[in-house]
CSV table of C-alpha atoms in Angstrom, one decimal:
chain,number,residue,atom,x,y,z
D,1,PRO,CA,81.6,90.3,80.6
D,2,GLY,CA,82.8,92.8,83.2
D,3,GLY,CA,82.9,89.9,86.0
D,4,MET,CA,86.0,89.1,87.8
D,5,LYS,CA,87.1,86.0,89.5
D,6,THR,CA,89.2,85.1,92.0
D,7,VAL,CA,91.4,81.8,91.9
D,8,GLU,CA,94.6,80.6,94.1
D,9,GLY,CA,97.6,80.5,92.4
D,10,ARG,CA,100.9,79.1,94.2
D,11,GLY,CA,99.1,80.7,97.5
D,12,LYS,CA,98.2,83.8,95.9
D,13,PRO,CA,95.1,85.1,94.9
D,14,VAL,CA,94.5,85.4,90.9
D,15,TRP,CA,92.4,87.8,89.4
D,16,ILE,CA,90.8,86.8,86.2
D,17,GLN,CA,88.8,89.6,84.5
D,18,ARG,CA,86.4,89.4,81.7
D,19,ARG,CA,86.8,93.0,80.0
D,20,THR,CA,84.1,94.6,78.5
D,21,PRO,CA,84.3,96.5,74.9
D,22,GLU,CA,84.2,99.6,77.2
D,23,MET,CA,86.9,98.5,79.6
D,24,ILE,CA,89.2,97.9,76.9
D,25,ALA,CA,88.5,101.1,75.7
D,26,ALA,CA,89.1,103.2,78.9
D,27,LEU,CA,92.9,101.4,79.2
D,28,ASP,CA,93.3,104.5,76.3
D,29,GLY,CA,94.6,107.9,77.2
D,30,GLN,CA,95.6,107.6,81.0
D,31,ASP,CA,99.1,106.6,79.9
D,32,ALA,CA,100.3,110.6,81.2
D,33,ALA,CA,98.7,110.1,84.6
D,34,LEU,CA,100.3,106.2,85.0
D,35,ALA,CA,103.9,105.6,86.7
D,36,ASP,CA,104.9,103.0,84.5
D,37,PRO,CA,102.5,102.6,81.5
D,38,GLU,CA,104.3,100.4,79.1
D,39,SER,CA,105.5,98.1,81.8
D,40,ARG,CA,109.0,98.6,81.7
D,41,ARG,CA,109.9,97.9,84.8
D,42,ASP,CA,108.0,94.6,84.7
D,43,ASP,CA,109.5,91.1,83.6
D,44,LEU,CA,106.8,90.4,81.4
D,45,PRO,CA,107.1,88.3,78.3
D,46,GLU,CA,106.9,89.9,74.8
D,47,ALA,CA,103.4,88.4,74.4
D,48,LEU,CA,101.8,90.5,76.8
D,49,ARG,CA,103.6,93.8,76.6
D,50,ASN,CA,100.3,95.5,74.9
D,51,LYS,CA,98.0,98.3,77.0
D,52,GLY,CA,96.2,95.8,78.5
D,53,ARG,CA,99.1,93.7,80.0
D,54,SER,CA,97.1,90.6,78.6
D,55,ALA,CA,97.6,88.1,75.9
D,56,ARG,CA,93.6,88.5,75.4
D,57,PRO,CA,92.2,92.0,75.2
D,58,ASP,CA,88.8,90.8,77.0
D,59,LEU,CA,90.8,88.3,79.8
D,60,PHE,CA,93.3,90.1,82.5
D,61,VAL,CA,94.9,87.7,84.4
D,62,ALA,CA,97.0,89.2,87.6
D,63,ILE,CA,98.1,88.6,91.3
D,64,GLY,CA,95.7,90.6,93.2
D,65,ILE,CA,98.2,91.7,96.0
D,66,CYS,CA,98.9,95.5,96.3
D,67,THR,CA,103.0,95.7,95.5
D,68,HIS,CA,103.3,98.2,98.5
D,69,LEU,CA,102.8,96.3,101.4
D,70,GLY,CA,101.1,93.1,100.3
D,71,CYS,CA,97.7,94.4,100.9
D,72,SER,CA,94.2,93.4,99.3
D,73,PRO,CA,93.3,95.9,96.6
D,74,THR,CA,89.4,96.1,95.6
D,75,ALA,CA,88.0,96.3,92.0
D,76,VAL,CA,86.0,99.6,91.8
D,77,ALA,CA,84.0,99.8,88.6
D,78,ALA,CA,83.9,103.3,86.4
D,79,GLY,CA,82.1,106.1,87.6
D,80,SER,CA,82.1,104.8,91.0
D,81,ALA,CA,81.3,107.1,93.8
D,82,ASN,CA,84.2,106.4,96.0
D,83,PRO,CA,86.0,109.5,96.6
D,84,SER,CA,89.5,107.9,97.1
D,85,VAL,CA,89.5,107.4,93.6
D,86,GLY,CA,88.6,110.6,92.1
D,87,ASP,CA,86.3,112.1,89.3
D,88,GLY,CA,87.0,110.8,85.8
D,89,TRP,CA,87.6,107.2,87.1
D,90,GLN,CA,87.7,104.6,84.6
D,91,GLY,CA,87.5,101.7,86.4
D,92,GLY,CA,90.2,99.4,88.2
D,93,PHE,CA,91.5,98.4,91.4
D,94,PHE,CA,91.9,100.5,94.9
D,95,CYS,CA,94.1,99.5,97.5
D,96,PRO,CA,92.1,100.9,100.6
D,97,CYS,CA,95.2,100.3,103.0
D,98,HIS,CA,97.5,103.0,101.6
D,99,GLY,CA,95.6,104.4,98.7
D,100,SER,CA,97.2,102.9,95.6
D,101,THR,CA,95.5,102.9,92.6
D,102,PHE,CA,95.6,100.7,89.7
D,103,ASP,CA,93.8,100.8,86.2
D,104,LEU,CA,91.8,97.8,84.4
D,105,ALA,CA,95.2,96.4,83.5
D,106,GLY,CA,96.9,96.7,86.6
D,107,ARG,CA,99.3,99.5,86.0
D,108,VAL,CA,99.5,101.9,89.0
D,109,PHE,CA,99.0,105.7,88.8
D,110,ARG,CA,101.8,108.3,89.9
D,111,ASN,CA,102.2,109.2,93.3
D,112,LYS,CA,101.1,106.6,94.8
D,113,PRO,CA,102.9,104.1,97.4
D,114,ALA,CA,102.5,101.1,95.3
D,115,PRO,CA,105.9,101.2,93.2
D,116,THR,CA,105.4,98.9,90.5
D,117,ASN,CA,102.4,97.5,88.4
D,118,LEU,CA,100.3,94.5,89.9
D,119,GLU,CA,102.3,91.4,89.0
D,120,ILE,CA,101.0,89.2,86.2
D,121,PRO,CA,101.5,85.5,87.1
D,122,PRO,CA,102.8,83.1,83.8
D,123,HIS,CA,99.8,81.6,82.5
D,124,ARG,CA,98.6,80.3,79.3
D,125,PHE,CA,95.0,79.7,77.4
D,126,VAL,CA,94.0,76.1,76.1
D,127,GLY,CA,91.1,76.7,74.0
D,128,ASP,CA,88.7,79.2,74.2
D,129,THR,CA,87.4,78.6,77.7
D,130,ARG,CA,90.4,77.1,79.7
D,131,LEU,CA,93.4,79.0,81.3
D,132,ILE,CA,96.1,77.5,83.1
D,133,VAL,CA,97.7,79.6,85.7
D,134,GLY,CA,101.4,78.8,86.6
D,135,GLU,CA,102.9,78.1,83.1
D,136,SER,CA,103.4,80.4,80.8
D,137,ALA,CA,102.4,80.0,76.7
D,138,GLU,CA,106.5,79.3,76.1
D,139,ALA,CA,106.4,76.5,78.8
């Protein structure tokens, strides 16, 4: 719990993060600071249209590429001393190249260079411990 693994999917880094109950709770209360909190600009399947942008609240799957210029954001834990994420940081991702920040569901914060939330790849769960990236649940 709390860990993140990076795998390759279609030549891109795919993040798989196991969110803790605290990480899931941190997704609440940030909507006013986010550019697209309900992911209306994303082409997400209905099953992923939720605050966690995930089929399972505890597992987050996203393409680890910033939507600004294709840089590689890094995970930054809640309470980090990183001055670029600001006080009260609830955890998420930071792109050091141009300063975009994303919450733990990959939703971009307002007034950042990244124009959209992080991309969620097609994926589906095959049991409790197996995930297939590249195929959606509808496939």
